[in-house]
Coordinates of C-alpha atoms in Angstrom, one line a residue:
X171 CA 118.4 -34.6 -44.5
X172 CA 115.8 -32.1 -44.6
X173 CA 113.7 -32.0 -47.8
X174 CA 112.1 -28.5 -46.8
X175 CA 115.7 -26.8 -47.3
X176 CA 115.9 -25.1 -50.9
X177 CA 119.2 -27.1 -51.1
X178 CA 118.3 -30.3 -51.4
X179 CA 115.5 -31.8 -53.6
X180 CA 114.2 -35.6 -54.0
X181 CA 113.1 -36.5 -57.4
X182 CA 113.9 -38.4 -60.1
X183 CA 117.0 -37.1 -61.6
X184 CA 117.0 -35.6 -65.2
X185 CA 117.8 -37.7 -68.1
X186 CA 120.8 -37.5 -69.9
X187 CA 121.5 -34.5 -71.9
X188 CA 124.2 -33.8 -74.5
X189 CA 124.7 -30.4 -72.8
X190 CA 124.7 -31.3 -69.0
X191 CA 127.7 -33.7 -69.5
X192 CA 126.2 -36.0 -66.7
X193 CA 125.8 -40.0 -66.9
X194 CA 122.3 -40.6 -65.1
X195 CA 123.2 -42.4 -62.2
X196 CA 121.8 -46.0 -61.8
X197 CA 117.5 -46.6 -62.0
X198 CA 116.4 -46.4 -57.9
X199 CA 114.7 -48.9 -56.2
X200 CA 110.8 -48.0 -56.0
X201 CA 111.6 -47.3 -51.9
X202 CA 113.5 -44.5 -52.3
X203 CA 114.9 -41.7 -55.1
X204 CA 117.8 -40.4 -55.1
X205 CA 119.2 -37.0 -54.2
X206 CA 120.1 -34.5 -56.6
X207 CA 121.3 -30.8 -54.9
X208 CA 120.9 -27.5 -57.1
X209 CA 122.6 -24.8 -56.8
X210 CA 122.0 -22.6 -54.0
X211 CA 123.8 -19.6 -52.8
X212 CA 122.6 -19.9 -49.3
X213 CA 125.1 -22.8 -48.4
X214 CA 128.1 -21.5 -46.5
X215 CA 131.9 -21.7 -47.6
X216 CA 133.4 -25.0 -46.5
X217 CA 136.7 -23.1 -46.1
X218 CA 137.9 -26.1 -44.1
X219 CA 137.2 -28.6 -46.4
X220 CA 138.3 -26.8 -49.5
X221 CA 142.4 -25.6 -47.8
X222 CA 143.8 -28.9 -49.7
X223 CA 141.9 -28.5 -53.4
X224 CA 143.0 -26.4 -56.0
X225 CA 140.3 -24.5 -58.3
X226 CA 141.5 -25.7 -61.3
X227 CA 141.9 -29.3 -60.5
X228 CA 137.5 -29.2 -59.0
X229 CA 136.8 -27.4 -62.2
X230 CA 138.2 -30.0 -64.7
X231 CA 136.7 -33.1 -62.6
X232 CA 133.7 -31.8 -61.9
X233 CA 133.0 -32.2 -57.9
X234 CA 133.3 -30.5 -54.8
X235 CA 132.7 -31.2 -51.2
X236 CA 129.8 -29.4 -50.2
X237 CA 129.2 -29.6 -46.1
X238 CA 130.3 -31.7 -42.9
X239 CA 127.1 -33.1 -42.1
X240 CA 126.7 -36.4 -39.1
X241 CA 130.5 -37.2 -39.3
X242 CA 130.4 -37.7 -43.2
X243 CA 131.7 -35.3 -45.9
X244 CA 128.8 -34.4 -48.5
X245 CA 130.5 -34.4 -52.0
X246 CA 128.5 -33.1 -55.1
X247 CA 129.7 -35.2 -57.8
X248 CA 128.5 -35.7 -62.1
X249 CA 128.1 -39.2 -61.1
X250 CA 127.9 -41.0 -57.6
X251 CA 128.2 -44.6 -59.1
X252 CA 132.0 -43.7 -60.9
X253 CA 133.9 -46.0 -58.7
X254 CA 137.5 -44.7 -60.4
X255 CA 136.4 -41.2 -59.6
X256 CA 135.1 -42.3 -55.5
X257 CA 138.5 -43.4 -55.0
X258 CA 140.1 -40.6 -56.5
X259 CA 137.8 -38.3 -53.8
X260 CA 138.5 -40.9 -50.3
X261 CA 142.1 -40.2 -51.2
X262 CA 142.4 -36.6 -51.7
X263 CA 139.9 -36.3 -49.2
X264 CA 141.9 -38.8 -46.8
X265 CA 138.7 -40.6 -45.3
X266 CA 136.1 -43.1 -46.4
X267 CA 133.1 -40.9 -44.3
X268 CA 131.8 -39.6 -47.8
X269 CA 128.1 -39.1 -48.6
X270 CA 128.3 -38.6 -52.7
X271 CA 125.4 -36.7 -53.9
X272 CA 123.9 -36.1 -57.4
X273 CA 124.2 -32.8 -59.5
X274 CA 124.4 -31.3 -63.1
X275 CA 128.0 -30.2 -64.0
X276 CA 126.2 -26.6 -64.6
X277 CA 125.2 -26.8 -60.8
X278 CA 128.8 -28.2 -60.0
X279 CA 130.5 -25.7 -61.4
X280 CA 128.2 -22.9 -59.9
X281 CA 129.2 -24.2 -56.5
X282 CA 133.0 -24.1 -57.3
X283 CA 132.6 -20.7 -58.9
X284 CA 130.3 -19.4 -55.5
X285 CA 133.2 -20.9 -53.2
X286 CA 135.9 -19.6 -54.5
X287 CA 134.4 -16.6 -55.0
X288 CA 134.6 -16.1 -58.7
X289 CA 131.2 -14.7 -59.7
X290 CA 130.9 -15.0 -63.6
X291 CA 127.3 -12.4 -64.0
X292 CA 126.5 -14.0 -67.6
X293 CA 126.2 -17.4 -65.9
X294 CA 125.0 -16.4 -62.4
X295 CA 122.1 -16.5 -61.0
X296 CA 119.7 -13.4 -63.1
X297 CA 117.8 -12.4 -59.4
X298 CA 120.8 -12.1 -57.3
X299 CA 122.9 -10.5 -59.7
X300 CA 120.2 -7.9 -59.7
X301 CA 120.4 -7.6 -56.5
X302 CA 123.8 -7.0 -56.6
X303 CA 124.2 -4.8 -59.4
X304 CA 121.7 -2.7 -58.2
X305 CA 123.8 -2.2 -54.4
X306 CA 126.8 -1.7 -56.4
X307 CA 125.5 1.3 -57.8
X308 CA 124.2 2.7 -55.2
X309 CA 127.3 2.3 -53.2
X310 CA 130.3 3.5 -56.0
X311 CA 130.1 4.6 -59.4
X312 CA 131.8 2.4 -61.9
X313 CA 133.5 3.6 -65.6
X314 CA 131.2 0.5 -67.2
X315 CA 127.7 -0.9 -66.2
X316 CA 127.6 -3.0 -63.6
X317 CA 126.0 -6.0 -65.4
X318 CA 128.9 -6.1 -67.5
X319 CA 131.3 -6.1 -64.8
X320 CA 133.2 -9.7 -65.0
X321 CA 136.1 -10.7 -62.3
X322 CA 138.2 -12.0 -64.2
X323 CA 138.0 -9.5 -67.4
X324 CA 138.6 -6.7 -64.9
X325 CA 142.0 -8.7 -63.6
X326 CA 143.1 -8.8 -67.2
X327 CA 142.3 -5.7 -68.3
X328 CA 144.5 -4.5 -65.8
X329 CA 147.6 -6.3 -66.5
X330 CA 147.2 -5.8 -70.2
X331 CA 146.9 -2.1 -69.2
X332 CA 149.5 -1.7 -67.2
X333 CA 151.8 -4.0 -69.7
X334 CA 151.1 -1.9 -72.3
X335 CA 151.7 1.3 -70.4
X336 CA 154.7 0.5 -69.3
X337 CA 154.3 0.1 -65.6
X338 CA 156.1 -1.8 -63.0
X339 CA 153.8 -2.6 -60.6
X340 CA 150.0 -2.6 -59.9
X341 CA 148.2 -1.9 -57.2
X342 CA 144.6 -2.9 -56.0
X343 CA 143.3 -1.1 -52.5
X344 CA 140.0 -2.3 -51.2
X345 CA 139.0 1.4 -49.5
X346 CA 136.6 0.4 -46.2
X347 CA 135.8 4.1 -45.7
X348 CA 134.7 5.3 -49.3
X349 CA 133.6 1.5 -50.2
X350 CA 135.3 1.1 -53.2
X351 CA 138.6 -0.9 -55.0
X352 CA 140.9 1.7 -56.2
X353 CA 143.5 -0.2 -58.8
X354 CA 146.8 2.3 -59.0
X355 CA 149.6 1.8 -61.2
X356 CA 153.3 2.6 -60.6
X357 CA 154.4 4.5 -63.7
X358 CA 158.4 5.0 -64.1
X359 CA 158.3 5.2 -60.4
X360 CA 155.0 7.7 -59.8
X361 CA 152.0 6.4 -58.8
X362 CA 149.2 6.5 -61.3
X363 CA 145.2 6.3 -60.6
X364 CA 143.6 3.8 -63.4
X365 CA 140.0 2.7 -62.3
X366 CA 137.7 1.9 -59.1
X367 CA 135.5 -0.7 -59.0
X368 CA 132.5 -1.4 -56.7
X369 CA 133.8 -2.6 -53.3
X370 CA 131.4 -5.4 -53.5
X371 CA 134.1 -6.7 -56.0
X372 CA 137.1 -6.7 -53.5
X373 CA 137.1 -10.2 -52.3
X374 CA 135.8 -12.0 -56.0
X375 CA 139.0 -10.1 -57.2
X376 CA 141.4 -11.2 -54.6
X377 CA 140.2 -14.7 -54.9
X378 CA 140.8 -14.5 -58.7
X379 CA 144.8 -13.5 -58.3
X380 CA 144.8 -15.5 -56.0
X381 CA 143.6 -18.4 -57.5
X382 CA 146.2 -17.4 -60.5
X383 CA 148.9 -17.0 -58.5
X384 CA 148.0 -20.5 -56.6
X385 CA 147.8 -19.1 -53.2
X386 CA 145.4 -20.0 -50.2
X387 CA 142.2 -18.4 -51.0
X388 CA 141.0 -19.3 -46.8
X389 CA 144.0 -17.7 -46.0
X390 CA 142.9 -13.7 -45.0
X391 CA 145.1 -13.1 -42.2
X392 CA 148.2 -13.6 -43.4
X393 CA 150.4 -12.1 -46.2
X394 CA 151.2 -14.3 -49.0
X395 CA 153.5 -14.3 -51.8
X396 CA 153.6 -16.1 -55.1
X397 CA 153.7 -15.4 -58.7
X398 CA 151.7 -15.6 -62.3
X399 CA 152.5 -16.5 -65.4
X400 CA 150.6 -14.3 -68.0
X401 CA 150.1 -14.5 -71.5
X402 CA 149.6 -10.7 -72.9
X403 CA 148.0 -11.3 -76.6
X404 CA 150.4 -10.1 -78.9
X405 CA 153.3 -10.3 -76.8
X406 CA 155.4 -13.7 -75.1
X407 CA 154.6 -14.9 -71.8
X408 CA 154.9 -12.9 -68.9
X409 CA 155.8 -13.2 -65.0
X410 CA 154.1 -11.4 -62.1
X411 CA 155.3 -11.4 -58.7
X412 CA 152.1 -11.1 -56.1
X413 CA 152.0 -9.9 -52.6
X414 CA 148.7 -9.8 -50.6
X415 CA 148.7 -8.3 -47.0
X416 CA 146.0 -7.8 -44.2
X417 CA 145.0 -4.6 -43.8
X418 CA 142.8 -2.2 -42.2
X419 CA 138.9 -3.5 -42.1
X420 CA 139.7 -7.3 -42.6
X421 CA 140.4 -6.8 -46.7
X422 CA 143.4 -7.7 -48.4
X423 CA 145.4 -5.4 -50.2
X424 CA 147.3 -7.0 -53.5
X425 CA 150.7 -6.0 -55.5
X426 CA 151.5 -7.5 -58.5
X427 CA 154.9 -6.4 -60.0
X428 CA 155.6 -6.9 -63.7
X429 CA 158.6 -8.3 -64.0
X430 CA 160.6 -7.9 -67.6
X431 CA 162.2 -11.4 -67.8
X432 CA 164.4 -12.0 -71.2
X433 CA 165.7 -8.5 -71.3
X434 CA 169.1 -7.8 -71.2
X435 CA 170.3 -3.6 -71.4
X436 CA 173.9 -3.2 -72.2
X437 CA 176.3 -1.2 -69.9
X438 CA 175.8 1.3 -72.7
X439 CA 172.3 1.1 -72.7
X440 CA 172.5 2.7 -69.3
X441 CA 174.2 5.8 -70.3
X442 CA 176.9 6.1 -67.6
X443 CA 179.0 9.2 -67.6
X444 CA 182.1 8.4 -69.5
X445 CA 184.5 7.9 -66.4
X446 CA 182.4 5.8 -64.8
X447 CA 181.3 3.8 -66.9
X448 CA 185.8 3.3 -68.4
X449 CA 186.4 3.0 -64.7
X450 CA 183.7 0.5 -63.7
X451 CA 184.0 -2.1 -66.9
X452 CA 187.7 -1.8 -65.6
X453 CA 186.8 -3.2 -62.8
X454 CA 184.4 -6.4 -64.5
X455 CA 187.9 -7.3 -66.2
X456 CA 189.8 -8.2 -62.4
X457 CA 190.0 -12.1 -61.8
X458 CA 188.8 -11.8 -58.1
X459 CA 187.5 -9.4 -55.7
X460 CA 184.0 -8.1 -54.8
X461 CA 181.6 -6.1 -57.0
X462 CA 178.5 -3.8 -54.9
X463 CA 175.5 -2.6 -56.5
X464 CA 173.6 -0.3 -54.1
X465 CA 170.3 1.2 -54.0
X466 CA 166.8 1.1 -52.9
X467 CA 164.0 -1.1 -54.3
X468 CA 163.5 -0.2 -57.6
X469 CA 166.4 1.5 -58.5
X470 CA 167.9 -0.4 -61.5
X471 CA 170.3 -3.2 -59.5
X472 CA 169.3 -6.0 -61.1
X473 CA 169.5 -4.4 -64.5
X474 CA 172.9 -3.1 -63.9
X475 CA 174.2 -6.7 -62.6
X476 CA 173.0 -8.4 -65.5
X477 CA 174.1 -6.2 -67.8
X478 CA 177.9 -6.7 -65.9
X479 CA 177.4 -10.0 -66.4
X480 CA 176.7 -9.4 -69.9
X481 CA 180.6 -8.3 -70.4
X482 CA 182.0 -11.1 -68.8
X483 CA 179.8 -13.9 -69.9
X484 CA 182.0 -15.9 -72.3
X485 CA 182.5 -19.3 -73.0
X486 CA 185.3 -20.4 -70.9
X487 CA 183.8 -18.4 -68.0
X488 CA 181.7 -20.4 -65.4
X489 CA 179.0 -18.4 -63.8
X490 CA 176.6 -18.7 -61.3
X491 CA 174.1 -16.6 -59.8
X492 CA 171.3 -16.7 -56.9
X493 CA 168.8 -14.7 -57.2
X494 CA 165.2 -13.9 -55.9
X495 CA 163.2 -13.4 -58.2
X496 CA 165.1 -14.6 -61.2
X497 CA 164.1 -12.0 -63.4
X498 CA 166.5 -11.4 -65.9
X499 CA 167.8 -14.9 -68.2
X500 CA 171.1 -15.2 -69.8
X501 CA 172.2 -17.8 -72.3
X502 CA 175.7 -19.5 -70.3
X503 CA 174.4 -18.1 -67.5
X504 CA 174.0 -21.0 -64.4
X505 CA 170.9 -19.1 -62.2
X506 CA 169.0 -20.1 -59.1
X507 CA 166.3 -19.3 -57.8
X508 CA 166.5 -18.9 -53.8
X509 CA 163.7 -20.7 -51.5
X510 CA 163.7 -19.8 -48.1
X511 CA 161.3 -21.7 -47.0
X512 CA 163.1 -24.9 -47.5
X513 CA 166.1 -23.1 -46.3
X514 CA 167.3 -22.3 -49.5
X515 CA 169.0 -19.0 -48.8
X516 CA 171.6 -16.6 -50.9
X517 CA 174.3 -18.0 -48.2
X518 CA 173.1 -21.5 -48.5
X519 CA 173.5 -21.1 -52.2
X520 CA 177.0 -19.3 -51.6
X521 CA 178.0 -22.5 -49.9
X522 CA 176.8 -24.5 -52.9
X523 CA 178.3 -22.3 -55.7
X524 CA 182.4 -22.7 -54.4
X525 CA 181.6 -26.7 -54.7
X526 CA 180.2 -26.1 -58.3
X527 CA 183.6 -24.8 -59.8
X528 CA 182.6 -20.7 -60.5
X529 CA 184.9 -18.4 -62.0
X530 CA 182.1 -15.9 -61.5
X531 CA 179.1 -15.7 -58.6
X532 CA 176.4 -13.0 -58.3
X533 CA 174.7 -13.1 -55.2
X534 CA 170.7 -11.3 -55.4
X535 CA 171.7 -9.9 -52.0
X536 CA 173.8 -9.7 -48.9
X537 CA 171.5 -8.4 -46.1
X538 CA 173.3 -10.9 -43.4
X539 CA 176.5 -11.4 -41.8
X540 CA 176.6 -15.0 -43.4
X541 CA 176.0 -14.6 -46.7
X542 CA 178.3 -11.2 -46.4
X543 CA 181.0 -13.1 -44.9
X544 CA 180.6 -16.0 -47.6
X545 CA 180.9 -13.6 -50.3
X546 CA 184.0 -12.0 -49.0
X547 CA 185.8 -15.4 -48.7
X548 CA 184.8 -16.5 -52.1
X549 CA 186.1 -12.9 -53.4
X550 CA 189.6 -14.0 -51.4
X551 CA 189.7 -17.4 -52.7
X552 CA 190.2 -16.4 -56.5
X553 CA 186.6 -15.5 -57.7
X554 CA 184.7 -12.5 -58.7
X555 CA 181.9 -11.9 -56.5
X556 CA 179.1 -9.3 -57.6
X557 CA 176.3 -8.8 -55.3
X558 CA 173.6 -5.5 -54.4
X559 CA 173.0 -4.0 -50.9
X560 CA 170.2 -1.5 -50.1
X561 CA 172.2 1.0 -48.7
X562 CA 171.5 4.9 -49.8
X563 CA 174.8 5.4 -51.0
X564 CA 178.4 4.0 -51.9
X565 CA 180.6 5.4 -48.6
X566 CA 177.7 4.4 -46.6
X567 CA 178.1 0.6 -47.7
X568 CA 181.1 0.5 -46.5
X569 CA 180.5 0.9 -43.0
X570 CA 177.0 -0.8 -43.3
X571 CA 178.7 -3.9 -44.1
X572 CA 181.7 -3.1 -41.1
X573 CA 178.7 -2.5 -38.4
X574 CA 177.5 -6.1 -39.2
X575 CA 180.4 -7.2 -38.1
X576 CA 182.4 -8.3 -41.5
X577 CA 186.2 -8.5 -40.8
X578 CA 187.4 -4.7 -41.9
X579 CA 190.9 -6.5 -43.0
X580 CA 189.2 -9.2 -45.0
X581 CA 186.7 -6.4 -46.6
X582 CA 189.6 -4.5 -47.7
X583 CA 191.6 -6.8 -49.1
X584 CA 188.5 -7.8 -51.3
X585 CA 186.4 -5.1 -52.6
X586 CA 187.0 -3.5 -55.5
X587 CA 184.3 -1.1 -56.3
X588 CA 181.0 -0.1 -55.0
X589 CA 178.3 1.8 -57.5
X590 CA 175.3 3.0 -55.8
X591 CA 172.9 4.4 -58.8
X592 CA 168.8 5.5 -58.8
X593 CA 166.5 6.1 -61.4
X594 CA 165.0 9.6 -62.5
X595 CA 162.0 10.6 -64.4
X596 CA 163.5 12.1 -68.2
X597 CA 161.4 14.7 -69.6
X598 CA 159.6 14.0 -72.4
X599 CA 161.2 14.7 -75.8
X600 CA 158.0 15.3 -77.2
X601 CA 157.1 18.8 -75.3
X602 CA 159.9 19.2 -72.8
X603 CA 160.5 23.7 -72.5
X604 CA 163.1 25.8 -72.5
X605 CA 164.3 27.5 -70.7
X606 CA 166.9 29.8 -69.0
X607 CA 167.3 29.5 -65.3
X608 CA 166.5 32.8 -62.7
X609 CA 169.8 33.6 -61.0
X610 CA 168.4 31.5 -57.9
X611 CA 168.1 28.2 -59.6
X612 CA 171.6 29.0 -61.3
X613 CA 173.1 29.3 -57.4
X614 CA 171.0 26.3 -56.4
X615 CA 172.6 24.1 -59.2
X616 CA 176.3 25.4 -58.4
X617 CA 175.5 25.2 -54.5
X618 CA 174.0 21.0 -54.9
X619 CA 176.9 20.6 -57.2
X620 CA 179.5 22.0 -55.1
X621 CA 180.5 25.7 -56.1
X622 CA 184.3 24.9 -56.5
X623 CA 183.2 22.0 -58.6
X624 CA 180.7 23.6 -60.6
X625 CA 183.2 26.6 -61.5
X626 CA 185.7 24.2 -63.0
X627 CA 182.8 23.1 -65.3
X628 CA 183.1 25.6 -66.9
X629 CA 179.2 26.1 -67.4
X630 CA 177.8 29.3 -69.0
X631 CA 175.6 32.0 -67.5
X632 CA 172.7 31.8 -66.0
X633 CA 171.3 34.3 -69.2
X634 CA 172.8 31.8 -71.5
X635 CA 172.1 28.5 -70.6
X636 CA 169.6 26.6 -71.7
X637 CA 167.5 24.3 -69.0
X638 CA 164.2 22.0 -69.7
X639 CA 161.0 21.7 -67.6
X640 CA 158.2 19.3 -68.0
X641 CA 155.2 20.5 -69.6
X642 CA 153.0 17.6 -70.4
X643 CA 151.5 16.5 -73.8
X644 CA 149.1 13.1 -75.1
X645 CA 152.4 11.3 -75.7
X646 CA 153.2 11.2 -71.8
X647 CA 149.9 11.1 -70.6
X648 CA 150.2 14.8 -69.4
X649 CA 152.9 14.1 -66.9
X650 CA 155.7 15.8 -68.7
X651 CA 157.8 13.1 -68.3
X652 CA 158.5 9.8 -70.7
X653 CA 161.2 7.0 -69.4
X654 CA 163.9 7.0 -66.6
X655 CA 167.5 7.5 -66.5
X656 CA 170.4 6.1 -64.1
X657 CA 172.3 8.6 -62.0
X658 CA 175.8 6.8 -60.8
X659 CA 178.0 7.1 -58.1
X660 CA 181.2 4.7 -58.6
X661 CA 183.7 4.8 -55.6
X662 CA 187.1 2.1 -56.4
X663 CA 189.0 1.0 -53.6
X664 CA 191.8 2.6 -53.7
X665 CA 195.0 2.0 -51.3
X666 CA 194.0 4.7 -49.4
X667 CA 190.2 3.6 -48.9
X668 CA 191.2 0.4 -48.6
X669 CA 193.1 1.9 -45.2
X670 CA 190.0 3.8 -44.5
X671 CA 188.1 0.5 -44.0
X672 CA 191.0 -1.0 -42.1
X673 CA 191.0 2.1 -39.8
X674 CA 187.5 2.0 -39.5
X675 CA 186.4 5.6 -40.6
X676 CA 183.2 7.6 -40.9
X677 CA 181.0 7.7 -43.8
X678 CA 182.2 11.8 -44.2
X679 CA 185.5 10.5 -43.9
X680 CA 185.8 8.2 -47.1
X681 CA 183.1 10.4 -48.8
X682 CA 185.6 13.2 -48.6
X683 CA 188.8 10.7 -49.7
X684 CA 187.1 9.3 -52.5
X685 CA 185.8 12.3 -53.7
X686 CA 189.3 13.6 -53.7
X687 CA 190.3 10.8 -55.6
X688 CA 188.2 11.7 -58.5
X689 CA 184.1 10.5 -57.1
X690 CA 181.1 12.0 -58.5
X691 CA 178.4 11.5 -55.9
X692 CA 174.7 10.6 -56.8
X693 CA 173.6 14.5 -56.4
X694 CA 176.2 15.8 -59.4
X695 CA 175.7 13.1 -61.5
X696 CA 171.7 14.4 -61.2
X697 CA 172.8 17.5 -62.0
X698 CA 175.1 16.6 -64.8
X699 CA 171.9 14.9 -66.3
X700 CA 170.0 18.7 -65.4
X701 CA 172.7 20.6 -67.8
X702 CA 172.4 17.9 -70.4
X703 CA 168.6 18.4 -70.7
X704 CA 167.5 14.9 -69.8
X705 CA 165.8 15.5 -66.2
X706 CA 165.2 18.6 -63.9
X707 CA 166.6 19.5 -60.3
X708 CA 163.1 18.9 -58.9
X709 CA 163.3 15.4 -59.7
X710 CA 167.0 14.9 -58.7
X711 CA 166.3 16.0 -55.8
X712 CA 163.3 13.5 -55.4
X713 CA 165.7 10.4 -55.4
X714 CA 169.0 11.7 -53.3
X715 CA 170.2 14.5 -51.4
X716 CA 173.9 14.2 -51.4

């Protein structure tokens, strides 16, 4: 071993200190002293050797494996002669080729810090941080100093933020071009701007979620998934459901969605439209048959299922559901959580649930012939089957479901209902306008709505009625707009749907039928919610156009 390298030192070690938390290894022979390595950050990563050890497990036993070095692994360690701990090391390590050397649990933990890339400033080292604070602001501008930038304070702060403010998702974009990390926030369904940090930051704060969310911090060219548990102070514990990706400039992008877990929002809650919501709870009260929720990503499903389930959820009702996440927890409520990496699918779970004696199954999602098919036969076997599709709207499921080659007869015989819905900005109570509408926007509401239609409404004048449009005040941040609303389209199965399916018609065709039988589509219900004040066309329009 060289003795010239900065790294490595021979001396007599330091005498035990209260503060180091370090037994003095034994009293060497007068031939030779031992080693004793300092921190240095000149050492490279072992990424190889550290794919296996967890940061918090290195951390709380104080050693790490330093460098492959003539065949052996070189492990800093509090105290070489702690036979127990050696052990320990050989077997996590599997191999007996280890070379345990000497260090302070200060230097220990500055090596674990430095390889996982979690740079603390008030305990690194004063000349490089310099260094770096002074390149950092010279490359982006920051809302805070630079020295008192802190990794994992700035992680925090961001989900207390975004907690607070109400958002479902964050978003942290390492920009190669500009060289900075941008952190965005989705804000009832808008995204927001909230800070930029230095890019010198972009990989300490990646390592840090994803050290939280107990991924594979060597892992940079893959996307990962996991999830955080999170305690906001004031407020119960919290999940977060993390996505990293690869992107341009070999950084990682991360997504952390919030996710509400506990809360449960009553059918009225949602503020359906009178028929539809008489029409769909009629539905929930059937013994058997299929139940589809349809929408995009974000666009209430889950909320809506759970708050079905919420109806029928008795005590001499069985119920089980699969779901991925689960986000949403319901006392009598049998839920489970799908793996598919173990092969652990909704279908696999399907399988499961008619062995497990249901009365009720809710499936997360059917976006495969299998699990379709397995919900179908459970719905024909005497259960009530509730499940969501991303499909754009109800009419559409239908054949979306009949092009993946689900048996039209079977399909028939089984579905009830279908209830595509989205989610629309309201304007603000707080400073909302009014307004009344130019004769243009008057035609333009009657012409989305359907002229015939909007006639039998009955709706006044354009010089009479009364319209809102955002305006913006401290209370919404400026935006105009506080909150989101559902906008519902409920189509039954009706005998002659049901022979639509059979037949196998076009999405116009059973669009036109069940909107002869009494269907709102997704675009009037918008703009019912326009008339009533709650929203305006422009954002209506935003989420559907039909």
């Amino acid at each position: 071993m060289e003795k010239q390298r900065g790294d490595y030192r021979a001396g007599t070690p330091e005498k035990n200190n209260p503060g180091s938390g370090k037994t003095s290894p034994k009293k060497p022979s007068s031939a030779e002293a031992p080693e004793v390595i300092l921190f240095d950050r000149k050492y490279p990563i072992p990424e190889e050797l550290l794919k296996k050890l967890r940061y918090e497990y290195l951390r709380r036993e104080f050693w790490v494996p330093l460098e492959l070095k003539e065949g052996k692994i070189v492990v800093i360690v509090d105290n070489p002669d702690n036979i127990i701990k050696r052990d320990m090391i050989e077997n996590i390590l599997q191999t007996k080729a280890v070379k345990y050397v000497a260090a302070s649990r200060q230097d220990i933990w500055k090596f674990i810090e430095y390889f996982y890339g979690i740079y603390d400033p008030a305990k690194a080292d004063d000349d490089l941080l310099a260094e770096e604070n002074n390149e950092a602001k010279q490359e982006a501008e920051t809302d805070e100093p630079a020295e008192d930038v802190n990794i994992i304070k700035i992680v925090n702060d961001a989900i207390d933020y975004a907690y607070d403010r109400r958002a479902s998702d964050i978003h942290i974009e390492p920009d190669v071009k500009d060289r900075v990390v941008n952190f965005r926030l989705r804000i009832d369904g808008e995204c927001i701007h909230y800070k930029t940090f230095p890019y010198e930051y972009h990989a300490a704060i990646v390592s840090r979620i994803k050290i939280m969310s107990n991924l594979d911090i060597t892992e940079k060219r893959l996307p990962q998934d996991g999830k955080i548990k999170y305690k906001v102070p004031g407020v119960e514990e919290i999940e977060l459901r993390v996505a990293t990706l690869p992107t341009h400039g070999y950084v990682e992008d991360v997504v952390l969605r919030l996710l509400t877990r506990g809360k449960i929002m009553t059918l009225e809650e949602l503020r359906m439209p009178d028929e539809i919501y008489n029409n769909f709870k009629a539905q929930l009260t059937k013994p058997y048959g299929l139940i589809l929720l349809v929408g995009p990503t974000g666009s209430g499903k889950t909320t809506t299922a759970h708050a079905a389930l919420h109806i029928i959820n008795k005590p001499n009702i069985k119920i089980w559901t699969a779901e991925d996440p689960v986000e949403i927890t319901q006392q009598g409520i049998r839920q489970l959580q799908v793996h598919h990496k173990i092969g652990l699918g909704f279908a696999a779970a399907m399988r499961s649930f008619l062995r497990a004696d249901p009365d009720v199954i809710m499936v997360g999602e059917m976006r495969d012939h299998e699990t379709a098919k397995m919900g179908i036969e459970a719905s024909t076997t005497g259960h009530l089957v509730m499940s969501t599709l991303h499909t754009n709207n109800a009419p559409e499921t239908i054949v979306r479901l009949l092009d993946i080659g689900i048996d039209p007869f079977a399909f028939a015989d089984s579905l009830l209902c279908v209830l595509a819905q989205r989610l629309v900005r309201c304007l603000c109570v707080k400073c909302k306008d009014a307004y009344h509408p130019t004769p243009a926007e008057y035609a333009e509401l009657a012409h989305h709505y359907g002229e015939k239609a909007f006639a039998a409404l009955n709706i006044a004048g354009y010089d009479k009625l009364l319209l809102y449009r955002a305006r913006g005040c401290a209370e919404c941040n400026n935006m105009g707009y506080r909150g989101r609303t559902g906008i519902f389209e409920l189509l039954i199965a009706t005998d002659n749907i049901k022979q639509m399916i059979v037949n196998r018609k076009s999405i116009a065709a059973i669009r036109k039928t069940a909107m002869t039988e009494g269907m709102r589509t997704l675009l009037q219900s918008g703009v019912r919610k326009v008339l009533d004040g709650e929203t305006d066309l422009m954002e209506v329009l935003s989420v559907c156009i039909r």
